[in-house]
């Protein structure tokens, strides 16, 4: 089973303005999980209400696909530079 | 999560190492795991499955020195491409017709519903043989390949 990335590094630069951040996903994911557990009754009710219209099934599938998308981001690296501009995204 | 990765993250959490050092160590551990996996695959299969799609644009040295250049280095995991294709399952049924009509207007006679997971696997496997190598008039080298 694939697992989500542990760390994400983001760096942006435009002329003299720079921004860089390390996202410790291994610390943020447990927090997100707790939030999801707390909100799960509301999510479940929303899915049940939307089920007859077909959107409930779509919403349920969205959760699975979103998790899959997050897990498959491991190893992603984007490094684009132009003169004094930079966009760098890395997930490990 | 392997034992080594856990150790690195523990050291990072305890501030024994910096985030940069943790990044480097985790990359090394990942590369090590990938290498072991590749050895196993070589025994079992004739050809390794592609793991990443790479796109690189390398400027010529003159334009780089002049400070007028574009440099691109993108590595996309194949699993992300698969997951992206799975996103098509989230398209509402009524939107399919609209997309198909828009494609037909552009001269593309293609039914989006016909995309199947099996076809995607075939396509990704076929990507293993693909390599694009272009050199522009300005001396920029563009490469698209899988690894």
PDB file of C-alpha atoms in Angstrom:
ATOM      1  CA  UNK A   1       0.000   0.000   0.000  1.00  0.00           C
ATOM      2  CA  UNK A   2       1.368   3.404  -0.922  1.00  0.00           C
ATOM      3  CA  UNK A   3       1.801   6.022   1.742  1.00  0.00           C
ATOM      4  CA  UNK A   4       1.640   9.811   1.529  1.00  0.00           C
ATOM      5  CA  UNK A   5       4.784  11.968   1.308  1.00  0.00           C
ATOM      6  CA  UNK A   6       6.490  12.750   4.608  1.00  0.00           C
ATOM      7  CA  UNK A   7       7.897  16.147   3.741  1.00  0.00           C
ATOM      8  CA  UNK A   8       7.159  18.769   1.147  1.00  0.00           C
ATOM      9  CA  UNK A   9       9.539  21.525   0.194  1.00  0.00           C
ATOM     10  CA  UNK A  10       8.241  24.654  -1.536  1.00  0.00           C
ATOM     11  CA  UNK A  11      10.337  27.553  -2.811  1.00  0.00           C
ATOM     12  CA  UNK A  12       9.236  30.521  -4.868  1.00  0.00           C
ATOM     13  CA  UNK A  13      11.237  33.503  -6.031  1.00  0.00           C
ATOM     14  CA  UNK A  14      10.314  36.508  -8.108  1.00  0.00           C
ATOM     15  CA  UNK A  15      12.973  39.197  -8.550  1.00  0.00           C
ATOM     16  CA  UNK A  16      14.071  39.993  -4.969  1.00  0.00           C
ATOM     17  CA  UNK A  17      11.076  38.448  -3.232  1.00  0.00           C
ATOM     18  CA  UNK A  18      11.699  34.954  -1.922  1.00  0.00           C
ATOM     19  CA  UNK A  19       9.492  32.483  -0.159  1.00  0.00           C
ATOM     20  CA  UNK A  20      10.421  29.015   0.999  1.00  0.00           C
ATOM     21  CA  UNK A  21       8.751  26.579   3.333  1.00  0.00           C
ATOM     22  CA  UNK A  22       9.153  23.036   4.580  1.00  0.00           C
ATOM     23  CA  UNK A  23       5.859  21.290   5.175  1.00  0.00           C
ATOM     24  CA  UNK A  24       6.247  18.433   7.666  1.00  0.00           C
ATOM     25  CA  UNK A  25       3.359  16.371   6.324  1.00  0.00           C
ATOM     26  CA  UNK A  26       4.132  13.571   8.766  1.00  0.00           C
ATOM     27  CA  UNK A  27       3.069  15.973  11.532  1.00  0.00           C
ATOM     28  CA  UNK A  28       0.173  17.572   9.639  1.00  0.00           C
ATOM     29  CA  UNK A  29      -1.477  14.343   8.492  1.00  0.00           C
ATOM     30  CA  UNK A  30      -2.392  13.094  11.999  1.00  0.00           C
ATOM     31  CA  UNK A  31      -3.992  16.508  12.654  1.00  0.00           C
ATOM     32  CA  UNK A  32      -5.926  16.246   9.368  1.00  0.00           C
ATOM     33  CA  UNK A  33      -7.000  12.725  10.336  1.00  0.00           C
ATOM     34  CA  UNK A  34      -8.364  13.940  13.674  1.00  0.00           C
ATOM     35  CA  UNK A  35     -10.266  16.756  11.907  1.00  0.00           C
ATOM     36  CA  UNK A  36     -11.649  14.197   9.422  1.00  0.00           C
ATOM     37  CA  UNK A  37     -12.786  11.908  12.250  1.00  0.00           C
ATOM     38  CA  UNK A  38     -14.495  14.816  13.998  1.00  0.00           C
ATOM     39  CA  UNK A  39     -16.218  15.880  10.769  1.00  0.00           C
ATOM     40  CA  UNK A  40     -17.025  12.336   9.639  1.00  0.00           C
ATOM     41  CA  UNK A  41     -20.650  12.315  10.969  1.00  0.00           C
ATOM     42  CA  UNK A  42     -21.373  15.503   9.002  1.00  0.00           C
ATOM     43  CA  UNK A  43     -19.682  14.093   5.908  1.00  0.00           C
ATOM     44  CA  UNK A  44     -21.696  10.879   6.249  1.00  0.00           C
ATOM     45  CA  UNK A  45     -24.979  12.802   6.556  1.00  0.00           C
ATOM     46  CA  UNK A  46     -24.081  14.950   3.521  1.00  0.00           C
ATOM     47  CA  UNK A  47     -23.292  11.806   1.492  1.00  0.00           C
ATOM     48  CA  UNK A  48     -26.570  10.147   2.524  1.00  0.00           C
ATOM     49  CA  UNK A  49     -28.574  13.283   1.674  1.00  0.00           C
ATOM     50  CA  UNK A  50     -26.872  13.593  -1.717  1.00  0.00           C
ATOM     51  CA  UNK A  51     -27.028   9.844  -2.521  1.00  0.00           C
ATOM     52  CA  UNK A  52     -30.379   9.858  -4.407  1.00  0.00           C
ATOM     53  CA  UNK A  53     -29.149  12.598  -6.760  1.00  0.00           C
ATOM     54  CA  UNK A  54     -25.963  10.660  -7.553  1.00  0.00           C
ATOM     55  CA  UNK A  55     -23.671  13.321  -6.059  1.00  0.00           C
ATOM     56  CA  UNK A  56     -23.255  11.331  -2.823  1.00  0.00           C
ATOM     57  CA  UNK A  57     -21.479   8.511  -4.617  1.00  0.00           C
ATOM     58  CA  UNK A  58     -19.304  11.089  -6.366  1.00  0.00           C
ATOM     59  CA  UNK A  59     -18.450  12.738  -3.026  1.00  0.00           C
ATOM     60  CA  UNK A  60     -17.530   9.343  -1.519  1.00  0.00           C
ATOM     61  CA  UNK A  61     -15.324   8.555  -4.498  1.00  0.00           C
ATOM     62  CA  UNK A  62     -13.704  12.005  -4.244  1.00  0.00           C
ATOM     63  CA  UNK A  63     -12.382  11.144  -0.775  1.00  0.00           C
ATOM     64  CA  UNK A  64     -10.727   7.959  -2.072  1.00  0.00           C
ATOM     65  CA  UNK A  65      -9.292   9.597  -5.182  1.00  0.00           C
ATOM     66  CA  UNK A  66      -7.964  12.563  -3.183  1.00  0.00           C
ATOM     67  CA  UNK A  67      -6.148  10.214  -0.811  1.00  0.00           C
ATOM     68  CA  UNK A  68      -4.751   8.292  -3.798  1.00  0.00           C
ATOM     69  CA  UNK A  69      -3.597  11.535  -5.376  1.00  0.00           C
ATOM     70  CA  UNK A  70      -1.847  12.604  -2.172  1.00  0.00           C
ATOM     71  CA  UNK A  71      -0.123   9.209  -1.805  1.00  0.00           C
ATOM     72  CA  UNK A  72       1.050   9.228  -5.405  1.00  0.00           C
ATOM     73  CA  UNK A  73       2.789  12.574  -4.961  1.00  0.00           C
ATOM     74  CA  UNK A  74       5.837  10.922  -3.380  1.00  0.00           C
ATOM     75  CA  UNK A  75       8.846  11.586  -5.592  1.00  0.00           C
ATOM     76  CA  UNK A  76       7.296  14.554  -7.381  1.00  0.00           C
ATOM     77  CA  UNK A  77       9.830  17.239  -8.157  1.00  0.00           C
ATOM     78  CA  UNK A  78       9.223  20.438 -10.082  1.00  0.00           C
ATOM     79  CA  UNK A  79      12.115  22.845 -10.552  1.00  0.00           C
ATOM     80  CA  UNK A  80      11.503  25.691 -12.984  1.00  0.00           C
ATOM     81  CA  UNK A  81      13.846  28.664 -13.223  1.00  0.00           C
ATOM     82  CA  UNK A  82      13.767  31.694 -15.473  1.00  0.00           C
ATOM     83  CA  UNK A  83      16.306  34.441 -14.909  1.00  0.00           C
ATOM     84  CA  UNK A  84      15.416  35.659 -11.385  1.00  0.00           C
ATOM     85  CA  UNK A  85      12.268  33.606 -11.034  1.00  0.00           C
ATOM     86  CA  UNK A  86      12.016  30.199  -9.453  1.00  0.00           C
ATOM     87  CA  UNK A  87       9.326  27.656  -8.653  1.00  0.00           C
ATOM     88  CA  UNK A  88      10.430  24.575  -6.746  1.00  0.00           C
ATOM     89  CA  UNK A  89       8.158  21.872  -5.352  1.00  0.00           C
ATOM     90  CA  UNK A  90       9.429  18.598  -3.997  1.00  0.00           C
ATOM     91  CA  UNK A  91       7.569  15.846  -2.149  1.00  0.00           C
ATOM     92  CA  UNK A  92       9.433  12.997  -0.467  1.00  0.00           C
TER      93      UNK A  92
ATOM     94  CA  UNK B   1       7.438   3.716   6.822  1.00  0.00           C
ATOM     95  CA  UNK B   2      10.774   1.952   7.221  1.00  0.00           C
ATOM     96  CA  UNK B   3      12.851   1.932  10.404  1.00  0.00           C
ATOM     97  CA  UNK B   4      15.466   4.239   8.853  1.00  0.00           C
ATOM     98  CA  UNK B   5      12.887   6.795   7.767  1.00  0.00           C
ATOM     99  CA  UNK B   6      11.396   6.764  11.262  1.00  0.00           C
ATOM    100  CA  UNK B   7      14.831   7.382  12.778  1.00  0.00           C
ATOM    101  CA  UNK B   8      15.434  10.377  10.469  1.00  0.00           C
ATOM    102  CA  UNK B   9      12.034  11.861  11.314  1.00  0.00           C
ATOM    103  CA  UNK B  10      12.632  11.297  15.031  1.00  0.00           C
ATOM    104  CA  UNK B  11      15.965  13.133  14.758  1.00  0.00           C
ATOM    105  CA  UNK B  12      14.227  15.978  12.908  1.00  0.00           C
ATOM    106  CA  UNK B  13      11.474  16.177  15.530  1.00  0.00           C
ATOM    107  CA  UNK B  14      14.115  16.283  18.292  1.00  0.00           C
ATOM    108  CA  UNK B  15      15.995  19.059  16.398  1.00  0.00           C
ATOM    109  CA  UNK B  16      19.112  16.884  16.179  1.00  0.00           C
ATOM    110  CA  UNK B  17      19.281  17.503  12.420  1.00  0.00           C
ATOM    111  CA  UNK B  18      18.045  20.316  10.178  1.00  0.00           C
ATOM    112  CA  UNK B  19      15.190  19.972   7.692  1.00  0.00           C
ATOM    113  CA  UNK B  20      17.727  20.102   4.827  1.00  0.00           C
ATOM    114  CA  UNK B  21      19.716  17.206   6.307  1.00  0.00           C
ATOM    115  CA  UNK B  22      16.500  15.217   6.851  1.00  0.00           C
ATOM    116  CA  UNK B  23      15.503  15.861   3.223  1.00  0.00           C
ATOM    117  CA  UNK B  24      18.881  14.607   1.977  1.00  0.00           C
ATOM    118  CA  UNK B  25      18.801  11.526   4.217  1.00  0.00           C
ATOM    119  CA  UNK B  26      15.233  10.605   3.229  1.00  0.00           C
ATOM    120  CA  UNK B  27      16.143  10.983  -0.445  1.00  0.00           C
ATOM    121  CA  UNK B  28      19.130   8.653   0.069  1.00  0.00           C
ATOM    122  CA  UNK B  29      16.956   6.094   1.883  1.00  0.00           C
ATOM    123  CA  UNK B  30      14.334   6.308  -0.897  1.00  0.00           C
ATOM    124  CA  UNK B  31      17.013   5.831  -3.552  1.00  0.00           C
ATOM    125  CA  UNK B  32      18.375   2.841  -1.630  1.00  0.00           C
ATOM    126  CA  UNK B  33      14.926   1.238  -1.434  1.00  0.00           C
ATOM    127  CA  UNK B  34      14.345   1.919  -5.141  1.00  0.00           C
ATOM    128  CA  UNK B  35      17.686   0.312  -5.977  1.00  0.00           C
ATOM    129  CA  UNK B  36      16.863  -2.864  -4.016  1.00  0.00           C
ATOM    130  CA  UNK B  37      13.436  -2.973  -5.652  1.00  0.00           C
ATOM    131  CA  UNK B  38      15.022  -2.651  -9.080  1.00  0.00           C
ATOM    132  CA  UNK B  39      17.353  -5.620  -8.407  1.00  0.00           C
ATOM    133  CA  UNK B  40      14.372  -7.780  -7.549  1.00  0.00           C
ATOM    134  CA  UNK B  41      12.521  -6.658 -10.652  1.00  0.00           C
ATOM    135  CA  UNK B  42      15.462  -7.455 -12.934  1.00  0.00           C
ATOM    136  CA  UNK B  43      15.327 -11.069 -11.795  1.00  0.00           C
ATOM    137  CA  UNK B  44      11.561 -11.336 -12.256  1.00  0.00           C
ATOM    138  CA  UNK B  45      10.990  -9.280 -15.374  1.00  0.00           C
ATOM    139  CA  UNK B  46      12.816  -8.528 -18.559  1.00  0.00           C
ATOM    140  CA  UNK B  47      12.204  -4.802 -18.404  1.00  0.00           C
ATOM    141  CA  UNK B  48      11.819  -2.418 -15.450  1.00  0.00           C
ATOM    142  CA  UNK B  49       8.546  -0.602 -15.180  1.00  0.00           C
ATOM    143  CA  UNK B  50       8.981   3.141 -15.622  1.00  0.00           C
ATOM    144  CA  UNK B  51       8.706   4.971 -12.309  1.00  0.00           C
ATOM    145  CA  UNK B  52       9.053   8.610 -13.285  1.00  0.00           C
ATOM    146  CA  UNK B  53       8.370  10.813 -16.277  1.00  0.00           C
ATOM    147  CA  UNK B  54      11.159  13.367 -16.605  1.00  0.00           C
ATOM    148  CA  UNK B  55      11.118  16.624 -18.527  1.00  0.00           C
ATOM    149  CA  UNK B  56      14.294  18.681 -18.617  1.00  0.00           C
ATOM    150  CA  UNK B  57      15.206  21.886 -20.382  1.00  0.00           C
ATOM    151  CA  UNK B  58      18.886  22.777 -20.133  1.00  0.00           C
ATOM    152  CA  UNK B  59      19.989  26.193 -21.444  1.00  0.00           C
ATOM    153  CA  UNK B  60      23.257  26.674 -23.300  1.00  0.00           C
ATOM    154  CA  UNK B  61      26.115  28.003 -21.199  1.00  0.00           C
ATOM    155  CA  UNK B  62      26.215  31.404 -22.948  1.00  0.00           C
ATOM    156  CA  UNK B  63      22.626  32.354 -22.203  1.00  0.00           C
ATOM    157  CA  UNK B  64      23.042  31.044 -18.650  1.00  0.00           C
ATOM    158  CA  UNK B  65      26.046  33.312 -18.123  1.00  0.00           C
ATOM    159  CA  UNK B  66      24.126  36.235 -19.625  1.00  0.00           C
ATOM    160  CA  UNK B  67      21.357  35.559 -17.108  1.00  0.00           C
ATOM    161  CA  UNK B  68      18.697  35.097 -19.767  1.00  0.00           C
ATOM    162  CA  UNK B  69      17.690  31.474 -19.594  1.00  0.00           C
ATOM    163  CA  UNK B  70      14.963  28.945 -18.827  1.00  0.00           C
ATOM    164  CA  UNK B  71      15.812  25.835 -16.863  1.00  0.00           C
ATOM    165  CA  UNK B  72      13.257  23.121 -16.209  1.00  0.00           C
ATOM    166  CA  UNK B  73      13.642  19.903 -14.293  1.00  0.00           C
ATOM    167  CA  UNK B  74      10.374  18.082 -13.673  1.00  0.00           C
ATOM    168  CA  UNK B  75      10.023  14.568 -12.290  1.00  0.00           C
ATOM    169  CA  UNK B  76       6.485  13.200 -12.207  1.00  0.00           C
ATOM    170  CA  UNK B  77       5.853   9.804 -10.588  1.00  0.00           C
ATOM    171  CA  UNK B  78       3.937   7.424 -12.854  1.00  0.00           C
ATOM    172  CA  UNK B  79       1.619   6.757  -9.923  1.00  0.00           C
ATOM    173  CA  UNK B  80       0.607  10.434 -10.032  1.00  0.00           C
ATOM    174  CA  UNK B  81      -0.252  10.099 -13.720  1.00  0.00           C
ATOM    175  CA  UNK B  82      -2.365   7.022 -12.890  1.00  0.00           C
ATOM    176  CA  UNK B  83      -4.090   8.872 -10.056  1.00  0.00           C
ATOM    177  CA  UNK B  84      -4.687  11.843 -12.339  1.00  0.00           C
ATOM    178  CA  UNK B  85      -6.353   9.598 -14.891  1.00  0.00           C
ATOM    179  CA  UNK B  86      -8.528   8.124 -12.142  1.00  0.00           C
ATOM    180  CA  UNK B  87      -9.795  11.667 -11.596  1.00  0.00           C
ATOM    181  CA  UNK B  88     -11.815  11.210 -14.800  1.00  0.00           C
ATOM    182  CA  UNK B  89     -14.093   8.925 -12.741  1.00  0.00           C
ATOM    183  CA  UNK B  90     -15.130  12.038 -10.800  1.00  0.00           C
ATOM    184  CA  UNK B  91     -16.441  13.770 -13.884  1.00  0.00           C
ATOM    185  CA  UNK B  92     -20.239  13.964 -13.517  1.00  0.00           C
ATOM    186  CA  UNK B  93     -22.046  11.917 -16.222  1.00  0.00           C
ATOM    187  CA  UNK B  94     -23.705  15.011 -17.685  1.00  0.00           C
ATOM    188  CA  UNK B  95     -20.296  16.664 -18.121  1.00  0.00           C
ATOM    189  CA  UNK B  96     -19.025  13.810 -20.333  1.00  0.00           C
ATOM    190  CA  UNK B  97     -21.364  14.784 -23.153  1.00  0.00           C
ATOM    191  CA  UNK B  98     -20.322  18.413 -22.928  1.00  0.00           C
ATOM    192  CA  UNK B  99     -16.609  17.489 -23.030  1.00  0.00           C
ATOM    193  CA  UNK B 100     -17.157  15.076 -25.926  1.00  0.00           C
ATOM    194  CA  UNK B 101     -19.091  17.757 -27.848  1.00  0.00           C
ATOM    195  CA  UNK B 102     -16.321  20.308 -27.217  1.00  0.00           C
ATOM    196  CA  UNK B 103     -13.728  17.802 -28.455  1.00  0.00           C
ATOM    197  CA  UNK B 104     -15.818  17.102 -31.566  1.00  0.00           C
ATOM    198  CA  UNK B 105     -15.989  20.834 -32.286  1.00  0.00           C
ATOM    199  CA  UNK B 106     -12.190  20.871 -32.276  1.00  0.00           C
ATOM    200  CA  UNK B 107     -12.148  17.980 -34.725  1.00  0.00           C
ATOM    201  CA  UNK B 108     -11.320  15.311 -32.143  1.00  0.00           C
ATOM    202  CA  UNK B 109     -13.780  12.443 -32.357  1.00  0.00           C
ATOM    203  CA  UNK B 110     -13.109  10.808 -29.009  1.00  0.00           C
ATOM    204  CA  UNK B 111     -15.394   9.458 -26.297  1.00  0.00           C
ATOM    205  CA  UNK B 112     -14.002  10.254 -22.858  1.00  0.00           C
ATOM    206  CA  UNK B 113     -15.967   7.304 -21.400  1.00  0.00           C
ATOM    207  CA  UNK B 114     -13.824   4.910 -23.427  1.00  0.00           C
ATOM    208  CA  UNK B 115     -10.765   5.547 -21.207  1.00  0.00           C
ATOM    209  CA  UNK B 116     -10.197   2.345 -19.236  1.00  0.00           C
ATOM    210  CA  UNK B 117      -7.625   1.639 -16.510  1.00  0.00           C
ATOM    211  CA  UNK B 118      -6.203  -1.260 -18.540  1.00  0.00           C
ATOM    212  CA  UNK B 119      -5.501   1.049 -21.494  1.00  0.00           C
ATOM    213  CA  UNK B 120      -3.672   3.435 -19.200  1.00  0.00           C
ATOM    214  CA  UNK B 121      -1.389   0.667 -17.910  1.00  0.00           C
ATOM    215  CA  UNK B 122      -0.575  -0.237 -21.506  1.00  0.00           C
ATOM    216  CA  UNK B 123       0.135   3.398 -22.312  1.00  0.00           C
ATOM    217  CA  UNK B 124       2.398   3.826 -19.285  1.00  0.00           C
ATOM    218  CA  UNK B 125       4.320   0.659 -20.166  1.00  0.00           C
ATOM    219  CA  UNK B 126       4.734   1.901 -23.720  1.00  0.00           C
ATOM    220  CA  UNK B 127       6.129   5.179 -22.366  1.00  0.00           C
ATOM    221  CA  UNK B 128       9.189   3.201 -21.284  1.00  0.00           C
ATOM    222  CA  UNK B 129      10.394   3.180 -24.872  1.00  0.00           C
ATOM    223  CA  UNK B 130       9.778   6.869 -25.403  1.00  0.00           C
ATOM    224  CA  UNK B 131      12.552   9.428 -25.540  1.00  0.00           C
ATOM    225  CA  UNK B 132      12.302  12.945 -26.912  1.00  0.00           C
ATOM    226  CA  UNK B 133      15.559  14.808 -27.440  1.00  0.00           C
ATOM    227  CA  UNK B 134      15.321  18.240 -29.051  1.00  0.00           C
ATOM    228  CA  UNK B 135      17.950  20.937 -29.417  1.00  0.00           C
ATOM    229  CA  UNK B 136      16.641  24.392 -30.269  1.00  0.00           C
ATOM    230  CA  UNK B 137      18.368  26.988 -32.405  1.00  0.00           C
ATOM    231  CA  UNK B 138      19.310  28.891 -29.224  1.00  0.00           C
ATOM    232  CA  UNK B 139      21.193  25.853 -27.964  1.00  0.00           C
ATOM    233  CA  UNK B 140      18.586  24.794 -25.421  1.00  0.00           C
ATOM    234  CA  UNK B 141      18.303  21.056 -24.933  1.00  0.00           C
ATOM    235  CA  UNK B 142      14.855  19.640 -24.239  1.00  0.00           C
ATOM    236  CA  UNK B 143      14.533  16.062 -23.078  1.00  0.00           C
ATOM    237  CA  UNK B 144      11.444  14.028 -22.241  1.00  0.00           C
ATOM    238  CA  UNK B 145      12.072  10.510 -21.017  1.00  0.00           C
ATOM    239  CA  UNK B 146      11.097   7.953 -18.394  1.00  0.00           C
ATOM    240  CA  UNK B 147      13.312   6.382 -15.762  1.00  0.00           C
TER     241      UNK B 147
END
